[in-house]
Amino acid sequence: MSKRRWPMFAGPPLILIAAMLLVARPEPVAEATRPITIHQISACASADAVMDRAGATPEAWWKSAERLDSAGTLLGRRLSVGLSGGTAARAATATGAATTGGLDLPPESFVSGPVDGLIVVATDDGSRSTVRILSAAAACGMVIHETAAVVRTAIIDRHDHSVLAYLIDRSTRADLGTWRLAIAPAAATEARLVAPPLGELARSVGTVWGTGLLLDTQGNQLAVQSCTDLGCLTRIFDLSHPGAAPTVIHGIDEGPMLGFAGSTVVTWAACPGYPCAILAWDAGASAGTPGRRVLAAAANAAAMTADGRRLVAVQADEPGTQPVEIDPRTGQLSHLRGLASGLRPLVTGASATSGLEVAANEIAIGPGAPDGSAASAGSNMQPLNPDASAEEVLP
């Protein structure tokens, strides 16, 4: 079975984490201090303008494209945001849908979502980080937080539409923990700490190059994953019991997260390249315990439904590939229909360059990379329902 190098920004990223995450380097790259130029996306008049249409819009999407100079230096990214037409046009691609707005982002930027039509954008100009919320339906955005610290990553909590952001100290690179940011800041709703820094656990991790955030479908469990170039450690916080000690998952072969399945966290293995195994970790699992299960021995691409019920994986089966859906709780595999040749589960997390809002029981798919790996481009995105596409249970 052949081994492949990781394509930039497309896959389970251990050896490339430093290149993918917001301000992972001590110094900004060329033109990092260039201010954001707002084109079609204007400033929202108020938080109400953002929230009034949240959750009641057709499927939102975003995609970003690098802007390079003649020498190939990264000048920034062009972010496009739009709507895919809703339930009546679910088969339509994002490429053919209307673009409602765009932004020019600096090189140090991070985008996640959409969640209920909302997209979170974190940018850094070398001295301050700014967090914005964009509404695809209202075609406007607003700043919800500015800080001298570095916002390394951020996600939206669909239950209250607040933003969970992971911060590090700009000068020392020290872990500052994960904070909840309200869309409409007020004296009673200022940023508050929801997951403390690694603390003593930092000694067992090493130099952290990337951090991932993940909420379960109920919004009660927050997974904060700290990754080095060799592997990851995940802390799971019970948000309904503030101050309680987190559950820690730290396996020697633990890679970046794919999703929650109940109390189980599904991750890639710690791989140097494709294909890569997919693992399930029961809460509290650690290296050598029975809590670690292999869901797929070798996959080139994978994604999980938000409800945690299904994992879609494109297995490496030389000379071709075989898409399957896997029940993360039982490991049961089924053949999958509806995933046309050349389509792959869309890359999510820190390496994503696009996003499409789908239902909780669906995944987003798009054209794969030339080597057969996960989709990272923003064109021809569409939803896939694994339940409706499962064809035959495999032994």
mmCIF file of C-alpha atoms in Angstrom, residues 121-291:
data_model
loop_
_atom_site.group_PDB
_atom_site.id
_atom_site.type_symbol
_atom_site.label_atom_id
_atom_site.label_comp_id
_atom_site.label_asym_id
_atom_site.label_seq_id
_atom_site.Cartn_x
_atom_site.Cartn_y
_atom_site.Cartn_z
ATOM 1 C CA VAL A 121 -13.732 34.719 11.058
ATOM 2 C CA ALA A 122 -10.639 35.290 13.180
ATOM 3 C CA THR A 123 -7.858 37.485 11.798
ATOM 4 C CA ASP A 124 -4.560 38.791 13.135
ATOM 5 C CA ASP A 125 -2.543 41.832 12.037
ATOM 6 C CA GLY A 126 0.598 41.056 14.016
ATOM 7 C CA SER A 127 -0.422 43.065 17.066
ATOM 8 C CA ARG A 128 -4.110 42.276 17.681
ATOM 9 C CA SER A 129 -6.590 39.535 16.880
ATOM 10 C CA THR A 130 -10.138 40.295 15.761
ATOM 11 C CA VAL A 131 -13.130 37.939 15.797
ATOM 12 C CA ARG A 132 -16.048 38.638 13.444
ATOM 13 C CA ILE A 133 -19.417 37.021 12.883
ATOM 14 C CA LEU A 134 -20.745 37.065 9.322
ATOM 15 C CA SER A 135 -24.366 36.456 8.303
ATOM 16 C CA ALA A 136 -24.662 34.850 4.864
ATOM 17 C CA ALA A 137 -28.336 35.820 4.580
ATOM 18 C CA ALA A 138 -27.955 39.436 5.731
ATOM 19 C CA ALA A 139 -24.677 39.843 3.793
ATOM 20 C CA CYS A 140 -23.137 41.730 6.691
ATOM 21 C CA GLY A 141 -20.731 41.166 9.539
ATOM 22 C CA MET A 142 -19.745 42.583 12.889
ATOM 23 C CA VAL A 143 -16.743 42.526 15.205
ATOM 24 C CA ILE A 144 -17.541 40.758 18.467
ATOM 25 C CA HIS A 145 -14.100 40.698 20.068
ATOM 26 C CA GLU A 146 -10.649 42.274 19.805
ATOM 27 C CA THR A 147 -7.663 41.247 21.898
ATOM 28 C CA ALA A 148 -3.913 41.701 22.177
ATOM 29 C CA ALA A 149 -3.694 37.927 22.572
ATOM 30 C CA VAL A 150 -3.674 35.603 19.552
ATOM 31 C CA VAL A 151 -6.966 33.898 18.699
ATOM 32 C CA ARG A 152 -5.701 30.599 17.347
ATOM 33 C CA THR A 153 -9.072 29.000 16.528
ATOM 34 C CA ALA A 154 -12.795 29.618 17.088
ATOM 35 C CA ILE A 155 -16.141 27.842 16.605
ATOM 36 C CA ILE A 156 -19.820 28.779 16.949
ATOM 37 C CA ASP A 157 -22.044 27.213 19.613
ATOM 38 C CA ARG A 158 -25.309 26.582 17.758
ATOM 39 C CA HIS A 159 -27.315 26.591 21.001
ATOM 40 C CA ASP A 160 -26.808 30.275 21.815
ATOM 41 C CA HIS A 161 -24.723 31.420 18.816
ATOM 42 C CA SER A 162 -21.878 32.495 21.046
ATOM 43 C CA VAL A 163 -18.298 31.903 19.889
ATOM 44 C CA LEU A 164 -15.789 29.664 21.642
ATOM 45 C CA ALA A 165 -12.259 30.938 21.019
ATOM 46 C CA TYR A 166 -8.891 29.528 22.012
ATOM 47 C CA LEU A 167 -6.264 32.148 22.929
ATOM 48 C CA ILE A 168 -2.512 32.197 23.401
ATOM 49 C CA ASP A 169 -0.254 34.943 24.750
ATOM 50 C CA ARG A 170 1.339 36.883 21.904
ATOM 51 C CA SER A 171 4.778 37.319 23.427
ATOM 52 C CA THR A 172 5.251 34.086 25.381
ATOM 53 C CA ARG A 173 2.953 31.799 23.303
ATOM 54 C CA ALA A 174 1.528 30.581 26.614
ATOM 55 C CA ASP A 175 -1.862 28.834 26.623
ATOM 56 C CA LEU A 176 -4.581 31.233 27.843
ATOM 57 C CA GLY A 177 -7.486 28.766 27.635
ATOM 58 C CA THR A 178 -10.784 28.747 25.755
ATOM 59 C CA TRP A 179 -13.198 31.666 26.147
ATOM 60 C CA ARG A 180 -16.883 32.193 25.339
ATOM 61 C CA LEU A 181 -17.583 35.393 23.389
ATOM 62 C CA ALA A 182 -21.103 36.784 23.116
ATOM 63 C CA ILE A 183 -22.308 38.249 19.822
ATOM 64 C CA ALA A 184 -23.716 41.259 21.686
ATOM 65 C CA PRO A 185 -21.138 42.006 24.389
ATOM 66 C CA ALA A 186 -22.393 43.735 27.506
ATOM 67 C CA ALA A 187 -21.228 44.093 31.088
ATOM 68 C CA ALA A 188 -22.905 40.815 32.024
ATOM 69 C CA THR A 189 -21.855 38.947 28.881
ATOM 70 C CA GLU A 190 -18.183 39.764 28.462
ATOM 71 C CA ALA A 191 -15.719 37.062 27.479
ATOM 72 C CA ARG A 192 -15.521 34.346 30.121
ATOM 73 C CA LEU A 193 -13.204 31.394 30.537
ATOM 74 C CA VAL A 194 -14.880 28.018 29.910
ATOM 75 C CA ALA A 195 -11.824 25.741 29.595
ATOM 76 C CA PRO A 196 -8.593 26.595 31.413
ATOM 77 C CA PRO A 197 -5.077 26.250 29.960
ATOM 78 C CA LEU A 198 -3.260 22.915 29.849
ATOM 79 C CA GLY A 199 -1.382 23.664 33.056
ATOM 80 C CA GLU A 200 0.645 20.691 34.299
ATOM 81 C CA LEU A 201 -0.514 18.590 31.343
ATOM 82 C CA ALA A 202 1.659 20.757 29.107
ATOM 83 C CA ARG A 203 4.701 18.821 30.321
ATOM 84 C CA SER A 204 3.364 15.588 28.878
ATOM 85 C CA VAL A 205 2.381 17.163 25.561
ATOM 86 C CA GLY A 206 5.417 19.096 24.382
ATOM 87 C CA THR A 207 5.358 22.077 22.024
ATOM 88 C CA VAL A 208 1.775 22.601 20.850
ATOM 89 C CA TRP A 209 1.505 23.729 17.224
ATOM 90 C CA GLY A 210 -2.222 23.408 16.748
ATOM 91 C CA THR A 211 -5.433 23.424 18.781
ATOM 92 C CA GLY A 212 -8.850 22.058 17.810
ATOM 93 C CA LEU A 213 -12.250 22.806 19.356
ATOM 94 C CA LEU A 214 -15.313 20.565 19.103
ATOM 95 C CA LEU A 215 -18.780 20.620 20.697
ATOM 96 C CA ASP A 216 -21.059 17.610 20.989
ATOM 97 C CA THR A 217 -24.559 17.790 19.526
ATOM 98 C CA GLN A 218 -26.120 18.780 22.879
ATOM 99 C CA GLY A 219 -23.554 21.507 23.444
ATOM 100 C CA ASN A 220 -22.636 20.063 26.850
ATOM 101 C CA GLN A 221 -19.243 18.571 26.044
ATOM 102 C CA LEU A 222 -16.401 20.722 24.775
ATOM 103 C CA ALA A 223 -13.305 18.941 23.457
ATOM 104 C CA VAL A 224 -10.116 21.001 23.419
ATOM 105 C CA GLN A 225 -7.367 19.200 21.523
ATOM 106 C CA SER A 226 -3.703 20.181 21.697
ATOM 107 C CA CYS A 227 -1.487 18.764 18.927
ATOM 108 C CA THR A 228 2.273 18.619 18.484
ATOM 109 C CA ASP A 229 3.962 17.457 15.293
ATOM 110 C CA LEU A 230 3.793 13.884 16.623
ATOM 111 C CA GLY A 231 0.371 13.473 18.233
ATOM 112 C CA CYS A 232 -2.454 15.033 20.215
ATOM 113 C CA LEU A 233 -3.981 15.263 23.695
ATOM 114 C CA THR A 234 -7.702 15.964 24.115
ATOM 115 C CA ARG A 235 -9.442 17.372 27.178
ATOM 116 C CA ILE A 236 -13.227 16.999 27.377
ATOM 117 C CA PHE A 237 -14.988 19.575 29.560
ATOM 118 C CA ASP A 238 -18.518 19.195 30.900
ATOM 119 C CA LEU A 239 -19.878 22.697 30.332
ATOM 120 C CA SER A 240 -22.880 21.965 32.564
ATOM 121 C CA HIS A 241 -20.475 21.574 35.511
ATOM 122 C CA PRO A 242 -18.070 24.541 35.379
ATOM 123 C CA GLY A 243 -14.876 23.929 37.289
ATOM 124 C CA ALA A 244 -15.063 20.148 37.069
ATOM 125 C CA ALA A 245 -11.842 18.412 36.031
ATOM 126 C CA PRO A 246 -11.815 17.430 32.350
ATOM 127 C CA THR A 247 -11.651 13.910 31.012
ATOM 128 C CA VAL A 248 -8.296 13.431 29.286
ATOM 129 C CA ILE A 249 -7.645 11.340 26.180
ATOM 130 C CA HIS A 250 -3.964 10.949 25.404
ATOM 131 C CA GLY A 251 -2.944 8.076 23.158
ATOM 132 C CA ILE A 252 0.426 7.812 21.472
ATOM 133 C CA ASP A 253 -1.299 7.501 18.103
ATOM 134 C CA GLU A 254 -4.032 10.108 18.591
ATOM 135 C CA GLY A 255 -4.469 12.542 15.705
ATOM 136 C CA PRO A 256 -6.840 15.453 14.899
ATOM 137 C CA MET A 257 -10.538 15.187 15.786
ATOM 138 C CA LEU A 258 -13.328 14.280 13.395
ATOM 139 C CA GLY A 259 -16.333 14.427 15.729
ATOM 140 C CA PHE A 260 -18.290 13.305 18.778
ATOM 141 C CA ALA A 261 -20.357 10.112 18.917
ATOM 142 C CA GLY A 262 -22.048 10.347 22.296
ATOM 143 C CA SER A 263 -19.217 10.258 24.823
ATOM 144 C CA THR A 264 -16.814 8.864 22.222
ATOM 145 C CA VAL A 265 -14.396 11.099 20.339
ATOM 146 C CA VAL A 266 -13.472 10.026 16.808
ATOM 147 C CA THR A 267 -10.043 11.078 15.518
ATOM 148 C CA TRP A 268 -7.578 10.404 12.794
ATOM 149 C CA ALA A 269 -4.552 8.430 13.886
ATOM 150 C CA ALA A 270 -1.243 10.277 14.218
ATOM 151 C CA CYS A 271 -0.096 9.689 10.649
ATOM 152 C CA PRO A 272 2.693 11.175 8.531
ATOM 153 C CA GLY A 273 0.641 10.776 5.346
ATOM 154 C CA TYR A 274 -2.265 9.162 3.526
ATOM 155 C CA PRO A 275 -3.791 6.637 3.938
ATOM 156 C CA CYS A 276 -4.462 6.955 7.671
ATOM 157 C CA ALA A 277 -6.401 5.013 10.293
ATOM 158 C CA ILE A 278 -9.507 6.407 12.018
ATOM 159 C CA LEU A 279 -9.846 5.769 15.754
ATOM 160 C CA ALA A 280 -12.644 5.935 18.336
ATOM 161 C CA TRP A 281 -11.740 6.901 21.912
ATOM 162 C CA ASP A 282 -14.134 6.283 24.789
ATOM 163 C CA ALA A 283 -14.138 9.078 27.363
ATOM 164 C CA GLY A 284 -11.181 8.558 29.681
ATOM 165 C CA ALA A 285 -9.303 6.344 27.248
ATOM 166 C CA SER A 286 -5.541 6.506 27.130
ATOM 167 C CA ALA A 287 -2.770 4.590 25.463
ATOM 168 C CA GLY A 288 -3.077 0.846 26.002
ATOM 169 C CA THR A 289 -6.648 0.865 27.380
ATOM 170 C CA PRO A 290 -9.625 -0.989 25.826
ATOM 171 C CA GLY A 291 -11.264 2.368 25.071
#
